[in-house]
Amino acid sequence: MAVLEILEFPDSRLRTVAKPVETVDERVRNLIDDMFETMYDAPGIGLAASQINVHEQIIVIDVSEDSSEPLVFINPEINVLDGETFEYDEGCLSVPGFYETVVRPQHIHVKALDRNGEPFEMTPQGLLAVCIQHENDHLLGKLFVDYISPLKRNRIRGKMDKLHKQKSS
């Protein structure tokens, strides 16, 4: 297993739309293991393959307190069950150090494949529902900063650009 580099906003590669996984094989399972190691190391509670510059529909999540409930979503399909929404302060491993309030659907249903390619469904709530939607956005080339005002987004972009220039100096 390996800790992989996480792309950071405003890297244009984060805007690439991920393609479905054709076959869940050893390569995909090894990638999933690397994604979990990268996510836990960061530390975070979710990671989409797009964030590590692999543009395939793979998400790993673990919202447990003790990193004991790893979940894998391959080729996820999300359906909103009703119009009820809620606000949640979101952060992102691709936008480190920034948190903003995002409004998302509260009730969703998810269909996906697990790490063995077996189909499953769930109707998550709370933090897990937020995390699944957030990570699925990455697969669509979206970031949580797309949900905030242009003024706040540009301010974050400026700070991230400055941080990247300092790192490369």
mmCIF file of C-alpha atoms in Angstrom, residues 3-161:
data_model
loop_
_atom_site.group_PDB
_atom_site.id
_atom_site.type_symbol
_atom_site.label_atom_id
_atom_site.label_comp_id
_atom_site.label_asym_id
_atom_site.label_seq_id
_atom_site.Cartn_x
_atom_site.Cartn_y
_atom_site.Cartn_z
ATOM 1 C CA VAL A 3 0.147 7.100 0.413
ATOM 2 C CA LEU A 4 -0.678 8.938 -2.811
ATOM 3 C CA GLU A 5 -0.524 12.638 -3.668
ATOM 4 C CA ILE A 6 -3.844 14.445 -3.284
ATOM 5 C CA LEU A 7 -4.550 17.094 -5.915
ATOM 6 C CA GLU A 8 -5.367 20.501 -4.460
ATOM 7 C CA PHE A 9 -7.730 23.241 -5.619
ATOM 8 C CA PRO A 10 -7.521 24.985 -8.066
ATOM 9 C CA ASP A 11 -5.773 22.130 -9.972
ATOM 10 C CA SER A 12 -7.720 21.716 -13.228
ATOM 11 C CA ARG A 13 -7.430 17.913 -13.059
ATOM 12 C CA LEU A 14 -9.992 18.025 -10.229
ATOM 13 C CA ARG A 15 -12.544 19.102 -12.862
ATOM 14 C CA THR A 16 -12.177 15.887 -14.894
ATOM 15 C CA VAL A 17 -15.332 13.742 -14.972
ATOM 16 C CA ALA A 18 -14.571 10.171 -13.874
ATOM 17 C CA LYS A 19 -15.393 7.164 -16.031
ATOM 18 C CA PRO A 20 -17.192 4.051 -14.771
ATOM 19 C CA VAL A 21 -15.075 1.128 -13.616
ATOM 20 C CA GLU A 22 -15.437 -1.641 -16.207
ATOM 21 C CA THR A 23 -14.070 -4.525 -14.125
ATOM 22 C CA VAL A 24 -13.439 -4.745 -10.393
ATOM 23 C CA ASP A 25 -10.156 -6.626 -10.356
ATOM 24 C CA GLU A 26 -6.926 -6.774 -8.364
ATOM 25 C CA ARG A 27 -5.753 -3.442 -9.808
ATOM 26 C CA VAL A 28 -8.927 -1.731 -8.542
ATOM 27 C CA ARG A 29 -8.694 -3.415 -5.120
ATOM 28 C CA ASN A 30 -5.042 -2.323 -4.799
ATOM 29 C CA LEU A 31 -6.052 1.222 -5.737
ATOM 30 C CA ILE A 32 -8.804 1.103 -3.084
ATOM 31 C CA ASP A 33 -6.249 0.008 -0.461
ATOM 32 C CA ASP A 34 -3.954 2.894 -1.464
ATOM 33 C CA MET A 35 -6.913 5.293 -1.328
ATOM 34 C CA PHE A 36 -7.781 4.208 2.224
ATOM 35 C CA GLU A 37 -4.161 4.574 3.312
ATOM 36 C CA THR A 38 -4.013 8.034 1.726
ATOM 37 C CA MET A 39 -7.327 9.106 3.297
ATOM 38 C CA TYR A 40 -6.415 7.900 6.798
ATOM 39 C CA ASP A 41 -2.945 9.482 6.530
ATOM 40 C CA ALA A 42 -4.321 12.893 5.466
ATOM 41 C CA PRO A 43 -6.423 12.506 7.795
ATOM 42 C CA GLY A 44 -9.872 12.531 6.234
ATOM 43 C CA ILE A 45 -13.192 10.695 6.169
ATOM 44 C CA GLY A 46 -13.645 10.380 2.398
ATOM 45 C CA LEU A 47 -11.629 10.313 -0.798
ATOM 46 C CA ALA A 48 -12.604 10.068 -4.450
ATOM 47 C CA ALA A 49 -10.226 8.576 -7.011
ATOM 48 C CA SER A 50 -10.389 11.872 -8.916
ATOM 49 C CA GLN A 51 -8.561 13.534 -6.016
ATOM 50 C CA ILE A 52 -5.522 11.327 -6.628
ATOM 51 C CA ASN A 53 -5.635 11.914 -10.393
ATOM 52 C CA VAL A 54 -7.294 8.574 -11.202
ATOM 53 C CA HIS A 55 -10.454 9.415 -13.088
ATOM 54 C CA GLU A 56 -12.502 6.333 -12.337
ATOM 55 C CA GLN A 57 -15.721 6.174 -10.315
ATOM 56 C CA ILE A 58 -14.315 4.978 -6.993
ATOM 57 C CA ILE A 59 -14.998 6.447 -3.547
ATOM 58 C CA VAL A 60 -13.697 5.367 -0.141
ATOM 59 C CA ILE A 61 -15.302 6.598 3.083
ATOM 60 C CA ASP A 62 -14.974 5.963 6.806
ATOM 61 C CA VAL A 63 -16.963 8.286 9.075
ATOM 62 C CA SER A 64 -16.376 6.208 12.236
ATOM 63 C CA GLU A 65 -14.512 7.690 15.194
ATOM 64 C CA ASP A 66 -11.920 4.896 15.177
ATOM 65 C CA SER A 67 -11.480 4.241 11.426
ATOM 66 C CA SER A 68 -13.232 0.886 11.778
ATOM 67 C CA GLU A 69 -16.029 1.197 9.194
ATOM 68 C CA PRO A 70 -14.435 1.491 5.743
ATOM 69 C CA LEU A 71 -16.926 1.749 2.880
ATOM 70 C CA VAL A 72 -16.251 1.465 -0.843
ATOM 71 C CA PHE A 73 -18.521 2.829 -3.567
ATOM 72 C CA ILE A 74 -17.675 1.874 -7.151
ATOM 73 C CA ASN A 75 -19.811 3.425 -9.927
ATOM 74 C CA PRO A 76 -22.167 5.038 -7.383
ATOM 75 C CA GLU A 77 -25.646 6.150 -8.420
ATOM 76 C CA ILE A 78 -27.318 8.624 -6.078
ATOM 77 C CA ASN A 79 -31.031 9.399 -6.076
ATOM 78 C CA VAL A 80 -32.534 12.162 -3.953
ATOM 79 C CA LEU A 81 -35.583 10.823 -2.101
ATOM 80 C CA ASP A 82 -37.270 14.139 -1.290
ATOM 81 C CA GLY A 83 -36.698 17.885 -1.339
ATOM 82 C CA GLU A 84 -35.662 18.157 2.309
ATOM 83 C CA THR A 85 -32.205 19.715 2.730
ATOM 84 C CA PHE A 86 -29.794 20.430 5.545
ATOM 85 C CA GLU A 87 -26.670 22.509 6.069
ATOM 86 C CA TYR A 88 -23.324 21.028 6.959
ATOM 87 C CA ASP A 89 -19.894 22.585 7.401
ATOM 88 C CA GLU A 90 -17.783 20.755 4.832
ATOM 89 C CA GLY A 91 -14.063 20.530 4.376
ATOM 90 C CA CYS A 92 -12.055 18.721 1.730
ATOM 91 C CA LEU A 93 -8.652 17.071 1.444
ATOM 92 C CA SER A 94 -8.269 18.922 -1.875
ATOM 93 C CA VAL A 95 -8.985 22.266 -0.181
ATOM 94 C CA PRO A 96 -7.096 21.754 3.104
ATOM 95 C CA GLY A 97 -7.805 24.085 5.999
ATOM 96 C CA PHE A 98 -11.054 25.537 4.638
ATOM 97 C CA TYR A 99 -14.583 24.797 5.829
ATOM 98 C CA GLU A 100 -17.792 26.255 4.439
ATOM 99 C CA THR A 101 -21.489 25.608 4.954
ATOM 100 C CA VAL A 102 -23.037 23.613 2.109
ATOM 101 C CA VAL A 103 -26.728 22.813 1.638
ATOM 102 C CA ARG A 104 -27.406 19.267 0.412
ATOM 103 C CA PRO A 105 -30.346 16.872 0.143
ATOM 104 C CA GLN A 106 -30.970 15.122 3.453
ATOM 105 C CA HIS A 107 -32.476 11.874 2.174
ATOM 106 C CA ILE A 108 -30.665 9.932 -0.556
ATOM 107 C CA HIS A 109 -30.527 6.387 -1.848
ATOM 108 C CA VAL A 110 -27.254 4.978 -3.181
ATOM 109 C CA LYS A 111 -26.581 2.021 -5.477
ATOM 110 C CA ALA A 112 -22.964 0.974 -6.024
ATOM 111 C CA LEU A 113 -20.535 -1.908 -6.241
ATOM 112 C CA ASP A 114 -18.373 -2.884 -3.262
ATOM 113 C CA ARG A 115 -14.640 -3.685 -3.358
ATOM 114 C CA ASN A 116 -15.445 -7.155 -4.709
ATOM 115 C CA GLY A 117 -17.707 -5.887 -7.480
ATOM 116 C CA GLU A 118 -20.863 -6.964 -5.656
ATOM 117 C CA PRO A 119 -23.851 -4.607 -5.976
ATOM 118 C CA PHE A 120 -25.361 -3.075 -2.842
ATOM 119 C CA GLU A 121 -27.796 -0.337 -1.895
ATOM 120 C CA MET A 122 -28.161 1.922 1.122
ATOM 121 C CA THR A 123 -30.167 4.874 2.369
ATOM 122 C CA PRO A 124 -27.623 6.811 4.467
ATOM 123 C CA GLN A 125 -28.331 9.745 6.760
ATOM 124 C CA GLY A 126 -26.369 12.495 8.465
ATOM 125 C CA LEU A 127 -22.628 12.737 7.998
ATOM 126 C CA LEU A 128 -22.459 9.610 5.816
ATOM 127 C CA ALA A 129 -25.057 11.027 3.402
ATOM 128 C CA VAL A 130 -23.125 14.312 3.214
ATOM 129 C CA CYS A 131 -19.828 12.530 2.662
ATOM 130 C CA ILE A 132 -21.190 10.310 -0.125
ATOM 131 C CA GLN A 133 -22.627 13.341 -1.952
ATOM 132 C CA HIS A 134 -19.416 15.338 -1.439
ATOM 133 C CA GLU A 135 -17.203 12.542 -2.794
ATOM 134 C CA ASN A 136 -19.585 11.776 -5.656
ATOM 135 C CA ASP A 137 -19.312 15.439 -6.665
ATOM 136 C CA HIS A 138 -15.569 14.873 -7.160
ATOM 137 C CA LEU A 139 -16.384 12.120 -9.666
ATOM 138 C CA LEU A 140 -18.470 14.695 -11.544
ATOM 139 C CA GLY A 141 -15.671 17.288 -11.522
ATOM 140 C CA LYS A 142 -17.268 19.396 -8.774
ATOM 141 C CA LEU A 143 -15.869 20.672 -5.476
ATOM 142 C CA PHE A 144 -17.630 21.921 -2.370
ATOM 143 C CA VAL A 145 -16.372 25.427 -3.176
ATOM 144 C CA ASP A 146 -18.737 25.369 -6.178
ATOM 145 C CA TYR A 147 -21.617 25.618 -3.697
ATOM 146 C CA ILE A 148 -20.417 28.829 -2.043
ATOM 147 C CA SER A 149 -20.434 32.412 -3.245
ATOM 148 C CA PRO A 150 -17.976 33.440 -5.990
ATOM 149 C CA LEU A 151 -16.428 35.927 -3.553
ATOM 150 C CA LYS A 152 -15.636 33.215 -0.967
ATOM 151 C CA ARG A 153 -14.491 30.788 -3.690
ATOM 152 C CA ASN A 154 -12.089 33.380 -5.169
ATOM 153 C CA ARG A 155 -10.760 34.213 -1.712
ATOM 154 C CA ILE A 156 -10.022 30.508 -1.089
ATOM 155 C CA ARG A 157 -8.460 30.182 -4.564
ATOM 156 C CA GLY A 158 -6.154 33.122 -3.818
ATOM 157 C CA LYS A 159 -5.059 31.645 -0.493
ATOM 158 C CA MET A 160 -4.488 28.219 -2.066
ATOM 159 C CA ASP A 161 -2.468 29.778 -4.933
#
